[in-house]
Each structure stands twice: as C-alpha cells, then as structure tokens.
C-alpha cells in the first residue's frame, strides 16, 4: 500500500535533516543505520547489556545467584529447569539423562516432572 506521507525528521546517528516516508524511520540512510547498529552493539558489549526486540536494553542474565542456588539446594523435589541451572546443563541434557536412566524422575503429567534431590547426589557418587 503506497502512502503519500512525507515527514521531516532528524537522523539519530548523523543529526542531519531528511524526509522520511514512514513514521518509524529513524535514520537518513542504510549507512547511518548500520553505523548506529554497530555503535549500539559495541556499547552493549562493553557494558554487559543486551537489547530486547522492543529496543529496550536490559542486563544480560549472569550465572545463577548464590541465593537462588541455596534455595534450590534446600528444596527436596526439583523441576527439570531447576536441575539444569543447578548443574549448569541444558534442559535437553537433563531430559536425556532421565531417558537414559542415569537420573530417576517422577513424571506426574506431560508437563510436570520432578527429580528428587538425593537422585542428583547419587549421580555424582557413581
């Protein structure tokens, strides 16, 4: 659908005036867009930030905090994501350990699998 909207804007990278064809246009050219993107990524890398799809910046999620891990260690029955965080593995690896029989788990429903804390300890004793 063609539009006849013409909006005068200022490029966010080079601060030059330009005529935008849409309301969402932020840069005067592809070159300014690329340079701004590279600058943003460099800034994020230096400051440990990541950008969400909406353009908002958020802190990258570090390794699980000690308070969260201590809470997991106190719990008797753990979910698969909790076991994955505790062992620093992927969920797929935990499910594979369950499927191979190396880790015993109780499956209450299709989406509810629990693993006893003592089973995790047995995994490392063997």
Coordinates of C-alpha atoms in Angstrom, one line a residue:
X1 CA 0.0 0.0 0.0
X2 CA 1.6 3.2 -1.1
X3 CA 1.5 6.3 1.0
X4 CA 2.0 10.0 0.4
X5 CA 3.1 10.8 3.9
X6 CA 6.4 12.8 4.0
X7 CA 7.7 13.6 7.4
X8 CA 10.8 15.8 8.0
X9 CA 13.0 14.1 10.7
X10 CA 16.5 14.3 12.1
X11 CA 18.7 11.3 11.7
X12 CA 19.6 9.8 15.1
X13 CA 23.1 9.0 14.1
X14 CA 24.4 11.9 12.0
X15 CA 21.8 14.6 13.1
X16 CA 21.1 15.6 9.5
X17 CA 17.6 16.6 8.4
X18 CA 15.9 14.2 5.9
X19 CA 12.4 13.4 4.6
X20 CA 11.0 10.1 6.0
X21 CA 8.3 8.1 4.2
X22 CA 7.1 6.4 7.4
X23 CA 6.7 7.5 11.0
X24 CA 9.1 4.8 12.3
X25 CA 12.1 5.8 10.2
X26 CA 15.0 6.7 12.5
X27 CA 18.0 7.1 10.2
X28 CA 18.6 9.0 6.9
X29 CA 20.2 6.1 5.1
X30 CA 21.2 2.5 5.3
X31 CA 24.8 3.6 6.1
X32 CA 23.7 5.6 9.2
X33 CA 21.5 2.7 10.3
X34 CA 24.5 0.2 10.0
X35 CA 26.8 2.6 11.8
X36 CA 24.3 3.2 14.6
X37 CA 23.8 -0.6 15.0
X38 CA 27.5 -1.3 15.2
X39 CA 27.9 1.5 17.8
X40 CA 25.0 0.2 19.8
X41 CA 26.4 -3.4 19.8
X42 CA 29.9 -2.1 20.8
X43 CA 28.3 -0.2 23.7
X44 CA 26.3 -3.3 24.8
X45 CA 29.4 -5.5 24.7
X46 CA 31.4 -3.0 26.8
X47 CA 28.7 -2.6 29.4
X48 CA 27.3 -6.1 29.5
X49 CA 23.9 -5.2 28.1
X50 CA 21.6 -6.9 25.7
X51 CA 18.8 -5.4 23.6
X52 CA 15.3 -6.8 23.5
X53 CA 13.2 -6.9 20.4
X54 CA 11.4 -3.8 21.5
X55 CA 14.7 -1.9 21.5
X56 CA 15.0 -1.7 25.3
X57 CA 18.3 -2.5 26.9
X58 CA 18.5 -5.0 29.8
X59 CA 21.3 -6.6 31.7
X60 CA 22.5 -9.9 30.5
X61 CA 21.5 -12.7 32.8
X62 CA 24.6 -13.9 34.6
X63 CA 25.1 -17.4 36.2
X64 CA 22.5 -18.2 38.8
X65 CA 23.0 -16.2 42.0
X66 CA 24.1 -17.9 45.2
X67 CA 20.9 -17.1 47.0
X68 CA 18.9 -18.8 44.2
X69 CA 21.2 -21.8 44.2
X70 CA 21.0 -22.1 48.0
X71 CA 17.1 -22.1 47.7
X72 CA 17.4 -24.9 45.1
X73 CA 19.7 -26.9 47.4
X74 CA 17.2 -26.7 50.2
X75 CA 14.3 -28.0 48.1
X76 CA 13.7 -31.7 48.2
X77 CA 12.0 -32.1 44.8
X78 CA 13.3 -30.1 41.8
X79 CA 11.9 -29.3 38.3
X80 CA 13.9 -30.0 35.2
X81 CA 14.8 -26.3 34.7
X82 CA 16.0 -26.1 38.3
X83 CA 18.2 -29.2 37.9
X84 CA 19.6 -27.7 34.7
X85 CA 20.5 -24.4 36.5
X86 CA 21.9 -26.3 39.5
X87 CA 24.2 -28.5 37.3
X88 CA 24.7 -25.8 34.7
X89 CA 23.4 -28.0 31.9
X90 CA 20.8 -27.5 29.3
X91 CA 17.2 -28.8 29.9
X92 CA 17.7 -31.2 26.9
X93 CA 20.7 -32.8 28.6
X94 CA 18.7 -33.3 31.8
X95 CA 15.9 -34.9 29.9
X96 CA 18.4 -37.1 28.1
X97 CA 19.8 -38.2 31.5
X98 CA 16.3 -39.1 32.6
X99 CA 15.6 -41.0 29.3
X100 CA 18.9 -43.0 29.5
X101 CA 18.1 -44.0 33.1
X102 CA 21.1 -42.1 34.7
X103 CA 18.7 -39.8 36.6
X104 CA 15.5 -41.1 38.1
X105 CA 12.5 -38.8 37.9
X106 CA 8.8 -38.9 38.6
X107 CA 6.5 -37.7 35.8
X108 CA 3.2 -36.5 37.2
X109 CA 1.8 -35.3 33.9
X110 CA 3.2 -34.3 30.5
X111 CA 4.5 -31.0 31.8
X112 CA 5.3 -31.9 35.4
X113 CA 8.5 -33.8 36.0
X114 CA 10.1 -33.8 39.4
X115 CA 13.6 -35.0 40.4
X116 CA 14.5 -35.9 44.0
X117 CA 17.5 -34.1 45.4
X118 CA 19.0 -37.4 46.5
X119 CA 19.0 -38.7 42.9
X120 CA 21.2 -35.8 41.9
X121 CA 23.6 -36.6 44.7
X122 CA 23.6 -40.3 43.6
X123 CA 24.5 -39.2 40.1
X124 CA 27.8 -37.8 41.3
X125 CA 28.6 -40.6 43.8
X126 CA 28.7 -43.2 41.0

